[in-house]
CSV table of C-alpha atoms in Angstrom, one decimal:
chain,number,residue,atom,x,y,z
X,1,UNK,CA,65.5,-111.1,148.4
X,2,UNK,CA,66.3,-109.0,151.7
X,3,UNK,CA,64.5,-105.8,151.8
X,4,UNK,CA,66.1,-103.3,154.2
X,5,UNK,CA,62.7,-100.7,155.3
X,6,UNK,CA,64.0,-97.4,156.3
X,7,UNK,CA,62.3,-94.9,158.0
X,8,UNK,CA,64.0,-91.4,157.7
X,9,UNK,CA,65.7,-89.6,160.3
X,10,UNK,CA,64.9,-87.0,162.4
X,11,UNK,CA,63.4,-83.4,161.7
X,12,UNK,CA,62.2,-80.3,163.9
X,13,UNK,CA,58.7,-81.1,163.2
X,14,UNK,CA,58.9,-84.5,164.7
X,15,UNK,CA,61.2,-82.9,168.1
X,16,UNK,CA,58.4,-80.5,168.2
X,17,UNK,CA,55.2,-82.7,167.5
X,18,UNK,CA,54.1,-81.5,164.3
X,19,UNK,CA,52.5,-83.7,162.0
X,20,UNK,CA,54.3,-83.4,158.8
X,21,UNK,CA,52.5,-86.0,156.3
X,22,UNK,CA,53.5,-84.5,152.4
X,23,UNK,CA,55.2,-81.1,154.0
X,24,UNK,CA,58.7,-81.3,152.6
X,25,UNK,CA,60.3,-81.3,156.2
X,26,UNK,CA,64.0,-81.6,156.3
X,27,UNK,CA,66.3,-83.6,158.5
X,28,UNK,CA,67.3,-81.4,161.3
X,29,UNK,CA,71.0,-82.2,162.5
X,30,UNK,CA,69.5,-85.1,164.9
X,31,UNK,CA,68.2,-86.4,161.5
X,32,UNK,CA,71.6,-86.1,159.3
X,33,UNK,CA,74.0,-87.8,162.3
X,34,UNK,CA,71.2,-90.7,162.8
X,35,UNK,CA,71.8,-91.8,159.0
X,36,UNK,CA,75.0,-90.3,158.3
X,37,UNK,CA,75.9,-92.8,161.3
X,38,UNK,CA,74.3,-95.5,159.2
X,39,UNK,CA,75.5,-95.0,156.3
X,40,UNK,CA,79.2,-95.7,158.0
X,41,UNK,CA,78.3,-98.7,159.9
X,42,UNK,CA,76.5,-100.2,156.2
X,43,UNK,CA,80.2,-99.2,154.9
X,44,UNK,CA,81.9,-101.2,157.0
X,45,UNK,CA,80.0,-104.7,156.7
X,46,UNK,CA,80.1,-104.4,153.4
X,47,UNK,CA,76.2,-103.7,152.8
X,48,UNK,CA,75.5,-103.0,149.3
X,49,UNK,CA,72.2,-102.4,147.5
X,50,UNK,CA,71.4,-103.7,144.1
X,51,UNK,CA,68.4,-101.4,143.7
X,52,UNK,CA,67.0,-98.5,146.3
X,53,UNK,CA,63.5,-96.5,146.4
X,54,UNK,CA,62.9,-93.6,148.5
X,55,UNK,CA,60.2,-90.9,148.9
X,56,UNK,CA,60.6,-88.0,146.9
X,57,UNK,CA,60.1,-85.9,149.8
X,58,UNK,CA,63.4,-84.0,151.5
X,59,UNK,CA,63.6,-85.8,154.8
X,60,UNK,CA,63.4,-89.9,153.1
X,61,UNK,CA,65.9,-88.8,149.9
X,62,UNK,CA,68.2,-87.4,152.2
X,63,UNK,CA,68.3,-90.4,154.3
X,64,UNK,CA,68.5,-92.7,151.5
X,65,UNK,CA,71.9,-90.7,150.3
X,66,UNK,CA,73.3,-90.5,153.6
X,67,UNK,CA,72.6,-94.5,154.2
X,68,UNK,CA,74.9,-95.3,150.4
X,69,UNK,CA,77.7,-92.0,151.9
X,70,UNK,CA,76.4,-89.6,149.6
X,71,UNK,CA,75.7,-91.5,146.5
X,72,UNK,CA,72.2,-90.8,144.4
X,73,UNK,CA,73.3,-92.8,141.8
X,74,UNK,CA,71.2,-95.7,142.4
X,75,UNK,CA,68.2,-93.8,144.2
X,76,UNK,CA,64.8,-94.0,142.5
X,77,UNK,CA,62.4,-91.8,143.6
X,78,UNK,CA,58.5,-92.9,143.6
X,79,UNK,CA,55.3,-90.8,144.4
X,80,UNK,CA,53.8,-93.8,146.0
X,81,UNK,CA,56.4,-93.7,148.7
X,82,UNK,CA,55.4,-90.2,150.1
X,83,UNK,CA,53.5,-90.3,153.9
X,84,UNK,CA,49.9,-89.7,154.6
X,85,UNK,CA,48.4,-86.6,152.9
X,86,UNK,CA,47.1,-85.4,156.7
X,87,UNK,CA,45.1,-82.8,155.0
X,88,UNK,CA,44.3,-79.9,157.3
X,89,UNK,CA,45.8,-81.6,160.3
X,90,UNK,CA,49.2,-80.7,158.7
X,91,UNK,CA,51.5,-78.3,160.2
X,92,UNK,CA,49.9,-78.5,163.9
X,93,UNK,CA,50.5,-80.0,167.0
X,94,UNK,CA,49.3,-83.3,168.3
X,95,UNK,CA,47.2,-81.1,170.5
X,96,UNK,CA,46.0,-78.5,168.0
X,97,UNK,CA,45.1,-81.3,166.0
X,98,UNK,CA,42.9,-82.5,168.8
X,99,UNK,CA,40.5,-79.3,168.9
X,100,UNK,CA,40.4,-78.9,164.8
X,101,UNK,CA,36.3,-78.4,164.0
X,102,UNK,CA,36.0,-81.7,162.6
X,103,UNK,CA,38.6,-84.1,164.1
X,104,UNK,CA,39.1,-87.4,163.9
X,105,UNK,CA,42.5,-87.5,165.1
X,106,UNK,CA,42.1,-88.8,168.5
X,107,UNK,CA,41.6,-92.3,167.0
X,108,UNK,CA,44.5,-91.9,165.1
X,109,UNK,CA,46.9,-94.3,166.8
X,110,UNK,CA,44.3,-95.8,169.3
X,111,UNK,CA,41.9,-96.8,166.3
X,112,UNK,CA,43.0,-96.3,163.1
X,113,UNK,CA,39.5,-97.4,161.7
X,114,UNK,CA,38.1,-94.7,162.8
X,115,UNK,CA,40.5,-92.1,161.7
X,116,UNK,CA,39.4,-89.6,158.6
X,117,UNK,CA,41.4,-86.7,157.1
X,118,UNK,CA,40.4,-82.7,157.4
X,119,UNK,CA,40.2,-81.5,153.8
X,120,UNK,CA,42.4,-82.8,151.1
X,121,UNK,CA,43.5,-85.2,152.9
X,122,UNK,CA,43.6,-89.0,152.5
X,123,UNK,CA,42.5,-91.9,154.5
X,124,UNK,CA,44.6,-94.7,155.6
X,125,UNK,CA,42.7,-96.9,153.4
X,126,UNK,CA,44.0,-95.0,150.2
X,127,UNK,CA,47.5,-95.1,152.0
X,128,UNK,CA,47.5,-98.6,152.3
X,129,UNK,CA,46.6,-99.1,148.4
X,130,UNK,CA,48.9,-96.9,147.0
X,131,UNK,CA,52.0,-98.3,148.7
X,132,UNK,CA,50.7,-101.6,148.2
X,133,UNK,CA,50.9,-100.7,144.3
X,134,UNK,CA,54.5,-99.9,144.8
X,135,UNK,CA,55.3,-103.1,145.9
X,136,UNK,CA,53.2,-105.4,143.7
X,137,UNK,CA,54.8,-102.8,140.5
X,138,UNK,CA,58.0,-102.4,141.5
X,139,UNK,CA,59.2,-105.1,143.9
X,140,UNK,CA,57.4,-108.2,143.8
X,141,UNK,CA,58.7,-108.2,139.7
X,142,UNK,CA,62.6,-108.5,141.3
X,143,UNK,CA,61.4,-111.3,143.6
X,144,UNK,CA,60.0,-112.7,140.6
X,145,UNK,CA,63.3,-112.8,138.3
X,146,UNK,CA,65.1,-114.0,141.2
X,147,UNK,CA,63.0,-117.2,141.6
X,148,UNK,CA,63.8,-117.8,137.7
X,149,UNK,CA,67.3,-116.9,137.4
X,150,UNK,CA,69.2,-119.7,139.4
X,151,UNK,CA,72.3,-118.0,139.0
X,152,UNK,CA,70.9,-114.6,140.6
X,153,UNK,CA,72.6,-114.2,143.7
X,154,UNK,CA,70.2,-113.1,146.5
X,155,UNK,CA,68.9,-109.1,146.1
X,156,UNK,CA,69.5,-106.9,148.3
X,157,UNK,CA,66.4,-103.5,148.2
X,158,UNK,CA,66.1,-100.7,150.3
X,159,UNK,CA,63.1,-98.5,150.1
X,160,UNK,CA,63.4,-95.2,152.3
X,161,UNK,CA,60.2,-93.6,153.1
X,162,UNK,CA,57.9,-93.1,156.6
X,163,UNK,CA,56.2,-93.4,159.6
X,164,UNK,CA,52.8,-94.7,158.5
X,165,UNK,CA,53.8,-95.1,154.5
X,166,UNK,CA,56.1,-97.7,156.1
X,167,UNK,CA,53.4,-99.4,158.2
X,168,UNK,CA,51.2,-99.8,155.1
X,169,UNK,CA,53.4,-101.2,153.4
X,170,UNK,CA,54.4,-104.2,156.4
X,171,UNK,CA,50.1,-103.8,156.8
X,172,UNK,CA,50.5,-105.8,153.1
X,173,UNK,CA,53.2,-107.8,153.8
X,174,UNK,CA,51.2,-109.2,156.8
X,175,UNK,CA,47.9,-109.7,154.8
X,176,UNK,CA,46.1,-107.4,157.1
X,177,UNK,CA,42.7,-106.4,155.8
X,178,UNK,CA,41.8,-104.7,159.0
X,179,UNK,CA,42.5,-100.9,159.5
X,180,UNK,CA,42.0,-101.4,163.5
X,181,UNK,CA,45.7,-103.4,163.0
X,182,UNK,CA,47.4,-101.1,161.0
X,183,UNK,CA,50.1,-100.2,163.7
X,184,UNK,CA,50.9,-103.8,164.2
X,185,UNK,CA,53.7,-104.0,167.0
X,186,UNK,CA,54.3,-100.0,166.8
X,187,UNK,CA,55.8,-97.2,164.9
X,188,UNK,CA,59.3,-97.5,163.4
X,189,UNK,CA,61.6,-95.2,165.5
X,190,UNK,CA,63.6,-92.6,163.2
X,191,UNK,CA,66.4,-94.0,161.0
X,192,UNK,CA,65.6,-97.6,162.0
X,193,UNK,CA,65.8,-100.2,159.6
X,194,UNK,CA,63.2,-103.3,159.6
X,195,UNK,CA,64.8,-106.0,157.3
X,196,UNK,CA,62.2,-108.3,155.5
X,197,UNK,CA,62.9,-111.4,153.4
X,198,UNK,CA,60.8,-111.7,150.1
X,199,UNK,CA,60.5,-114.6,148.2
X,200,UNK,CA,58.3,-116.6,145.9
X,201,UNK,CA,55.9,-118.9,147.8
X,202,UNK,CA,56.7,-122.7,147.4
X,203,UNK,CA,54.2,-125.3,146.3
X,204,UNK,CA,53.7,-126.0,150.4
X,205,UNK,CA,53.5,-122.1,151.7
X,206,UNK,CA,50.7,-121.7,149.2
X,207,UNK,CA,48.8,-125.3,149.7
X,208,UNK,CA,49.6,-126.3,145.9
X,209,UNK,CA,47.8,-129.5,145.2
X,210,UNK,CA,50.0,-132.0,143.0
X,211,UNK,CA,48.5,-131.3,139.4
X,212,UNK,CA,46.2,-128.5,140.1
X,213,UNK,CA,46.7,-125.7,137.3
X,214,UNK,CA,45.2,-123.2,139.9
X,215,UNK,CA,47.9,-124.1,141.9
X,216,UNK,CA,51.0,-123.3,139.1
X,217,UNK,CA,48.9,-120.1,138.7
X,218,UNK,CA,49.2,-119.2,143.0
X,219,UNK,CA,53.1,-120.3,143.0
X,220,UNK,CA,53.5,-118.3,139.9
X,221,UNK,CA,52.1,-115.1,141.2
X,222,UNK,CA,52.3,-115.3,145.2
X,223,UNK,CA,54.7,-113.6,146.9
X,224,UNK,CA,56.1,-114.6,150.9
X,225,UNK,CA,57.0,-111.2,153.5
X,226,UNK,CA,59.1,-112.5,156.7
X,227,UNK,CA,58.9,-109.4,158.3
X,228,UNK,CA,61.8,-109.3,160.7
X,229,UNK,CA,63.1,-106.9,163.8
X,230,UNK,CA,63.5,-103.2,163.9
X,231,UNK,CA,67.6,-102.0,164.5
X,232,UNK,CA,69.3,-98.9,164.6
X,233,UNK,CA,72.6,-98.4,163.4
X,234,UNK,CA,73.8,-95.0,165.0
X,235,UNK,CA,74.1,-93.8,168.6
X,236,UNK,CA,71.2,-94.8,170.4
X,237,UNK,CA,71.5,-91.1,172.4
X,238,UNK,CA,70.5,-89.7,169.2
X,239,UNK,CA,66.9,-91.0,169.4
X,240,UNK,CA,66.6,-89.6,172.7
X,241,UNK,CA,66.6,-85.9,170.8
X,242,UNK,CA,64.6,-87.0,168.2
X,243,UNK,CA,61.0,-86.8,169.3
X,244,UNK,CA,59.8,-89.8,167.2
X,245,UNK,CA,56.3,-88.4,165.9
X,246,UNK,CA,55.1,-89.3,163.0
X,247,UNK,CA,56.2,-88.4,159.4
């Protein structure tokens, strides 16, 4: 199975440094070119998806459309896909968020194990559990009936979502357990793509002993990420307008 990652495209918040988290922020027109762009170049080699998941929230759906030229048909939307809830730090500035009564923010990208939400909010920790439920419900299944269907030809999954919901989700993949490397090698830029290949671990990727029942039980259950390299797809001058923050 070959997952393509997507991280939406651009919006004002992001060009202006607001953190956006659950806000329904939508693409500004950075944001629509950047995956409109994509969406034409996926035309043209051929790229199809047999199943694709995207945040509910305006800016990831959006993207998700614009990536398959405007069709929804095939676009699930799922809760567990949304960013960080941010809380209070919501709707301010990197630096605002700096001076809230309160703040943990500083730590945010620096060390993310010593990051805490203002209010409502939710902590990376939660983040990284509910996106992992989205995989192990929703994907991990499809890997699954590929590895017993031998006539299955390879899927093909995109899930459109963000910033950090993104890096918990590759924070799984990796079999982190350590919130101080939750930002692995860095933030997706907007609109990028990060294509990973999912299968069902084979008797020597999970240490399988000839005979061992507990061993059937890991290769029936165990699922392999091969996280691969970011790429963008659209003009490259685009990102320079975008801002990149978080969201």
């Amino acid at each position: 199975m070959e997952i393509y990652l997507v991280r939406h495209g651009s919006t004002e918040w992001n060009r202006i440094k607001k953190i956006q988290g659950q806000s329904d922020i939508p693409l500004d027109e950075t944001g629509l070119a950047m995956a409109h762009q994509s969406g034409l170049a996926l035309l043209k080699e051929g790229i199809k998806f047999d199943f694709v998941f995207a945040s509910p929230l305006t800016r990831a759906y959006i993207t998700a459309k614009e990536f398959l030229c405007g069709d929804t048909s095939k676009i699930r939307t799922d809760d567990r896909l949304k960013e960080l809830n941010f809380g209070d730090y919501e709707g301010h500035t990197l630096e605002e968020c700096a001076t809230l009564p309160g703040s943990t923010f500083e730590n945010f990208h620096p060390a993310p194990e010593k990051f805490f939400p203002l209010g409502d909010g939710e902590t990376l920790a939660q983040l990284c559990e509910r996106t992992k439920n989205f995989l192990q419900e929703m994907i991990e299944p499809l890997a699954q009936i590929e590895a017993v269907s031998p006539a299955q030809s390879e899927m093909r999954i995109m899930i459109a979502a963000h910033g950090a919901a993104n890096k918990a989700m590759m924070f799984y993949m990796n079999q982190e357990t350590d919130l101080a490397n939750f930002w692995g090698k860095g933030l997706q830029p907007n609109c990028c793509i990060t294509k990973i290949r999912c299968h069902v671990a084979s008797a020597n990727e999970i240490g399988k002993e000839e005979g061992s029942a507990e061993g059937n039980s890991k290769f029936d259950s165990h699922i392999v990420y091969e996280i691969g390299k970011d790429e963008i797809l659209y003009d490259p001058e685009l990102l320079k307008k975008a801002g990149n923050l978080l969201g």
